[in-house]
Coordinates of C-alpha atoms and ligand atoms in Angstrom, one line a residue:
M1 CA -7.8 18.9 -12.6
K2 CA -4.0 18.9 -12.2
Q3 CA -2.6 16.5 -14.8
E4 CA 0.9 15.8 -13.6
H5 CA -0.1 13.1 -11.2
L6 CA -2.7 11.6 -13.5
I7 CA -1.5 8.7 -15.6
A8 CA -4.8 7.8 -17.2
A9 CA -8.6 7.7 -16.6
V10 CA -10.5 4.9 -18.3
G11 CA -14.1 3.6 -18.3
P12 CA -17.4 5.4 -18.4
E13 CA -18.4 8.2 -16.1
S14 CA -19.9 6.6 -12.9
L15 CA -20.9 7.5 -9.4
E16 CA -18.5 4.9 -8.0
K17 CA -14.9 5.4 -9.0
L18 CA -11.7 3.4 -8.4
I19 CA -8.4 5.2 -7.8
V20 CA -5.2 3.3 -8.2
I21 CA -1.9 4.9 -7.0
G22 CA 1.6 3.7 -7.9
G23 CA 4.9 5.2 -6.8
M24 CA 3.8 6.9 -3.5
H25 CA 7.4 5.9 -2.6
G26 CA 9.8 6.9 -5.3
N27 CA 12.0 3.8 -5.1
E28 CA 9.0 1.6 -5.7
K29 CA 8.6 1.4 -9.5
S30 CA 6.6 -1.9 -9.6
G31 CA 3.3 -0.2 -9.0
L32 CA 3.8 2.0 -12.1
E33 CA 4.9 -0.9 -14.2
A34 CA 1.8 -2.8 -13.2
I35 CA -0.4 0.1 -14.0
E36 CA 1.2 0.4 -17.5
R37 CA 0.6 -3.3 -18.1
V38 CA -3.0 -3.1 -17.1
L39 CA -3.6 0.0 -19.3
G40 CA -1.9 -1.9 -22.2
K41 CA -4.3 -4.8 -21.8
L42 CA -7.3 -2.6 -21.5
K43 CA -6.6 -0.8 -24.7
D44 CA -9.2 -2.4 -26.9
K45 CA -11.4 -3.5 -24.0
E46 CA -12.2 -0.2 -22.3
H47 CA -15.8 -0.5 -23.4
L48 CA -16.1 -3.5 -21.0
L49 CA -15.4 -1.4 -17.9
K50 CA -18.5 -0.6 -15.8
K51 CA -17.0 2.2 -13.7
R52 CA -14.4 4.9 -14.1
V53 CA -10.9 4.1 -13.0
Y54 CA -8.2 6.7 -12.3
F55 CA -4.5 5.7 -12.3
L56 CA -2.3 8.1 -10.4
K57 CA 1.5 8.6 -9.9
G58 CA 2.6 9.3 -6.4
N59 CA 5.8 11.2 -5.4
L60 CA 7.0 12.6 -8.8
K61 CA 10.3 14.0 -7.7
A62 CA 11.2 11.0 -5.5
L63 CA 10.4 8.8 -8.5
K64 CA 12.8 10.8 -10.6
N65 CA 15.4 10.6 -7.9
N66 CA 14.6 6.9 -7.4
E67 CA 14.4 7.5 -3.6
R68 CA 11.7 6.6 -1.1
F69 CA 11.0 10.4 -0.5
V70 CA 12.7 13.7 -0.9
D71 CA 12.6 15.3 2.6
I72 CA 9.9 13.5 4.4
D73 CA 7.9 10.3 3.8
L74 CA 4.9 11.2 1.6
N75 CA 2.9 8.4 3.0
R76 CA 3.3 9.6 6.6
I77 CA 1.9 13.1 6.1
W78 CA -1.7 12.6 5.0
S79 CA -3.5 15.0 7.4
D80 CA -5.7 18.0 6.8
R81 CA -3.6 20.1 9.1
Y82 CA -0.8 20.0 6.5
L83 CA -3.0 21.4 3.7
H84 CA -2.6 24.9 5.1
S85 CA 0.6 24.8 7.2
H86 CA 3.7 22.7 7.2
N87 CA 7.4 23.1 7.6
G88 CA 8.2 23.6 3.9
A89 CA 9.6 20.1 3.3
Y90 CA 9.3 19.3 -0.4
D91 CA 7.0 16.2 -0.1
F92 CA 4.2 18.3 1.3
K93 CA 3.7 19.8 -2.1
E94 CA 3.1 16.4 -3.6
F95 CA 0.6 15.6 -0.8
I96 CA -1.3 18.8 -1.4
E97 CA -1.4 18.2 -5.2
L98 CA -2.5 14.6 -4.9
Q99 CA -5.1 15.4 -2.2
A100 CA -6.6 18.1 -4.5
L101 CA -6.6 15.7 -7.5
I102 CA -8.4 13.0 -5.5
D103 CA -10.8 15.6 -4.2
D104 CA -11.6 16.6 -7.8
I105 CA -12.1 12.9 -8.8
C106 CA -14.4 12.1 -5.9
E107 CA -16.2 15.5 -5.9
G108 CA -16.4 15.2 -2.1
A109 CA -18.3 11.9 -2.2
Y110 CA -15.6 9.8 -0.8
E111 CA -18.0 7.1 0.3
H112 CA -18.6 6.2 -3.4
C113 CA -14.9 5.9 -4.2
A114 CA -12.3 3.2 -3.6
L115 CA -8.5 3.5 -3.3
L116 CA -5.9 1.0 -4.1
D117 CA -2.4 2.1 -3.1
L118 CA 0.4 0.0 -4.5
H119 CA 3.6 -0.6 -2.6
T120 CA 6.6 -2.9 -2.3
F121 CA 9.0 -3.5 0.6
S122 CA 12.7 -4.1 1.2
A123 CA 12.5 -7.5 2.8
D124 CA 12.7 -10.7 0.7
S125 CA 9.2 -12.1 0.8
G126 CA 5.7 -12.2 2.1
I127 CA 3.0 -10.3 0.3
F128 CA 0.1 -8.8 2.2
C129 CA -2.6 -6.1 2.2
I130 CA -3.7 -3.5 4.6
P131 CA -7.4 -2.4 4.7
A132 CA -8.5 0.9 6.2
E133 CA -10.3 0.5 9.5
N134 CA -13.8 0.3 8.1
L135 CA -15.9 -2.7 7.5
K136 CA -16.1 -2.5 3.7
S137 CA -12.3 -2.2 3.4
E138 CA -11.8 -5.2 5.7
R139 CA -14.4 -7.2 3.8
L140 CA -12.7 -6.5 0.5
A141 CA -9.2 -7.2 1.8
R142 CA -10.4 -10.7 2.8
R143 CA -11.3 -11.5 -0.7
F144 CA -7.7 -11.4 -1.9
G145 CA -7.0 -14.6 0.2
I146 CA -3.6 -13.3 1.4
P147 CA -2.5 -12.1 4.9
F148 CA -4.1 -8.8 5.8
I149 CA -3.1 -6.5 8.7
E150 CA -5.6 -4.7 10.9
K151 CA -5.2 -1.9 13.4
L152 CA -2.4 -0.2 11.5
A153 CA -3.8 3.3 12.1
K154 CA -2.6 3.5 15.7
S155 CA 1.0 3.0 14.5
L156 CA 0.8 4.9 11.2
P157 CA -2.0 7.4 11.4
E158 CA -1.1 9.7 8.6
T159 CA -1.1 7.4 5.6
A160 CA -3.3 7.9 2.5
L161 CA -5.0 4.7 3.5
N162 CA -6.0 6.0 6.9
Y163 CA -6.8 9.5 5.6
Y164 CA -9.4 8.2 3.1
G165 CA -10.5 5.4 5.3
E166 CA -11.6 7.9 7.9
K167 CA -13.5 9.8 5.2
G168 CA -15.5 6.6 4.6
M169 CA -13.7 5.5 1.5
L170 CA -13.0 1.9 0.8
S171 CA -9.2 1.9 1.0
L172 CA -6.6 -0.7 0.7
V173 CA -2.8 -0.9 0.5
F174 CA -1.4 -3.8 -1.4
E175 CA 2.3 -4.8 -0.7
G176 CA 3.2 -6.8 -3.7
G177 CA 6.8 -8.0 -3.0
K178 CA 10.4 -7.0 -2.8
H179 CA 11.2 -3.6 -4.4
N180 CA 11.7 -3.7 -8.2
T181 CA 11.5 -7.4 -8.7
P182 CA 9.5 -9.1 -11.5
E183 CA 7.4 -10.9 -8.9
A184 CA 6.4 -7.6 -7.3
T185 CA 5.2 -6.2 -10.6
D186 CA 3.3 -9.4 -11.4
N187 CA 1.6 -9.4 -8.0
L188 CA 0.7 -5.7 -8.2
E189 CA -0.8 -6.3 -11.6
R190 CA -2.8 -9.1 -10.1
A191 CA -3.9 -6.7 -7.3
I192 CA -5.2 -4.1 -9.8
W193 CA -7.2 -6.7 -11.8
L194 CA -8.6 -8.3 -8.7
M195 CA -9.5 -4.9 -7.2
M196 CA -11.3 -4.0 -10.4
W197 CA -13.2 -7.3 -10.2
Y198 CA -14.1 -7.0 -6.5
F199 CA -15.1 -3.4 -6.9
D200 CA -17.3 -4.4 -9.8
V201 CA -15.5 -2.4 -12.4
I202 CA -15.1 -5.6 -14.5
S203 CA -16.8 -9.0 -14.7
S204 CA -14.9 -12.3 -14.7
D205 CA -16.9 -13.3 -17.8
D206 CA -15.4 -10.4 -19.8
F207 CA -11.9 -10.8 -18.2
P208 CA -11.6 -14.5 -17.4
H209 CA -7.9 -14.2 -16.5
V210 CA -8.9 -12.8 -13.1
K211 CA -9.9 -16.2 -11.7
P212 CA -6.4 -17.8 -12.2
M213 CA -4.9 -14.6 -10.7
Q214 CA -7.1 -15.0 -7.6
R215 CA -6.1 -18.7 -7.3
Y216 CA -2.4 -17.8 -7.6
L217 CA -2.5 -15.3 -4.7
V218 CA -4.4 -17.7 -2.5
D219 CA -1.9 -20.5 -3.3
L220 CA 1.0 -18.2 -2.5
S221 CA -0.4 -17.5 0.9
V222 CA -1.7 -20.9 1.9
D223 CA 0.8 -21.5 4.7
L224 CA 0.6 -18.0 6.2
P225 CA -1.6 -16.6 8.9
H226 CA -4.3 -14.6 7.2
R227 CA -5.8 -12.2 9.7
L228 CA -3.3 -10.3 11.7
E229 CA -3.1 -7.2 13.8
M230 CA -0.3 -4.7 14.3
V231 CA 1.0 -4.8 17.9
Y232 CA 4.4 -3.1 17.8
H233 CA 6.0 -0.4 15.6
H234 CA 9.7 0.2 15.9
K235 CA 9.8 3.8 14.9
L236 CA 13.0 5.5 13.9
K237 CA 14.0 9.1 14.4
D238 CA 17.2 8.7 12.5
Y239 CA 17.4 5.8 10.0
H240 CA 21.1 6.5 9.4
H241 CA 22.2 4.6 12.5
Y242 CA 19.9 1.6 12.2
R243 CA 20.8 -1.8 10.7
M244 CA 18.5 -4.7 10.7
H245 CA 20.2 -8.1 11.2
P246 CA 20.1 -10.2 8.0
G247 CA 17.6 -13.0 7.4
Y248 CA 14.3 -11.3 8.4
Y249 CA 11.3 -11.3 6.1
N250 CA 7.6 -10.7 6.4
F251 CA 5.8 -13.2 8.6
K252 CA 8.9 -14.8 10.0
A253 CA 8.1 -16.0 13.5
I254 CA 10.1 -14.1 16.1
A255 CA 10.5 -14.7 19.8
E256 CA 10.4 -12.2 22.7
N257 CA 13.8 -10.7 23.5
E258 CA 15.2 -11.6 20.1
E259 CA 18.1 -9.4 18.9
V260 CA 16.9 -8.2 15.5
A261 CA 18.9 -5.0 14.8
I262 CA 21.7 -2.6 15.8
Q263 CA 20.7 1.0 16.5
N264 CA 23.2 3.6 17.5
G265 CA 25.7 0.8 18.2
K266 CA 23.4 -1.0 20.6
P267 CA 21.4 -4.2 20.0
V268 CA 17.6 -3.9 19.5
F269 CA 15.6 -6.7 21.2
T270 CA 12.0 -7.5 20.5
S271 CA 9.6 -6.7 23.3
M272 CA 7.1 -9.5 22.4
S273 CA 6.8 -12.6 20.2
G274 CA 4.8 -12.6 17.0
F275 CA 5.6 -12.3 13.3
M276 CA 8.1 -9.8 11.7
L277 CA 6.6 -7.3 9.3
M278 CA 8.5 -4.9 7.0
P279 CA 12.0 -5.2 8.4
L280 CA 14.0 -2.2 7.0
Y281 CA 16.6 -3.2 4.5
Q282 CA 16.8 0.1 2.6
K283 CA 18.6 3.4 3.0
K284 CA 15.6 5.6 3.9
G285 CA 12.7 4.9 6.1
S286 CA 11.1 5.8 9.4
D287 CA 10.0 2.3 10.4
G288 CA 12.6 -0.2 11.6
F289 CA 10.2 -3.1 11.7
F290 CA 6.7 -4.0 12.9
I291 CA 5.4 -7.0 14.9
V292 CA 2.1 -8.5 14.0
K293 CA 0.1 -11.2 15.7
E294 CA -2.5 -13.6 14.3
I295 CA -6.1 -12.8 15.2
K296 CA -7.7 -16.1 16.2
N297 CA -11.4 -16.9 16.3
S298 CA -12.2 -14.7 13.4
N299 CA -15.8 -14.8 12.4
Ligands
LIG1 ZN1 5.9 2.0 -0.1

């Protein structure tokens, strides 16, 4: 097993395994801080874990450079076709190493594994999670009690989330807050503990702090729509000439035909109403913004 990406493996050998990734994007340090905190608190409690948990580090070189990616976004290139041929961009190497490591961990039995991929964003507020498009991922996402976004794969097919979701793995992205803020680290720590609880790695009797964490996230999201779907993706070929207007944040209501950004000197108007998601306020990125809509009549 290649060790560079492996931060730690804890808990007993088990058929079902949980994999937690931090730093898939190199400018997002909060996931790694959250992992260190959880490991610190598990030190004398490892015997209480019921399943094996692997904590992984994402894009090593981008993390060193404190950049989202080196040549190409690591979380947009998860596809088997790149395992054997690609254009030589640096980040493919990280994808191939991570893929091999996760393959080793799961021993091909993806359906017994679960993935929690920790992220943050450049907008000011609005935490949410994104389940892979399979029932067990969607069911688990609901338990967090925060907004969750469905139908992402059409817009972003080559994410780790979708790659493993298609292989039958329970997979979830958790977006914990604004890049490198104390709140984002706190929320991603909560996400790890809750994921361990929901995936039955720990019990709430052994780790009673998980219940207040669950309540905290539910209270944080009480005024927000919960079940949403991705309806529009403003994809960027060249992020150098894109500037979002100030004041947008996750789940801000937007109107149709609203001017939200300037691209190549021209205004960008929304093509539909809905809620803003992940407006780009950072240097690098291939997504200008997304529009999500609430799914009503959920049952
Ligand atoms: Zn990210």
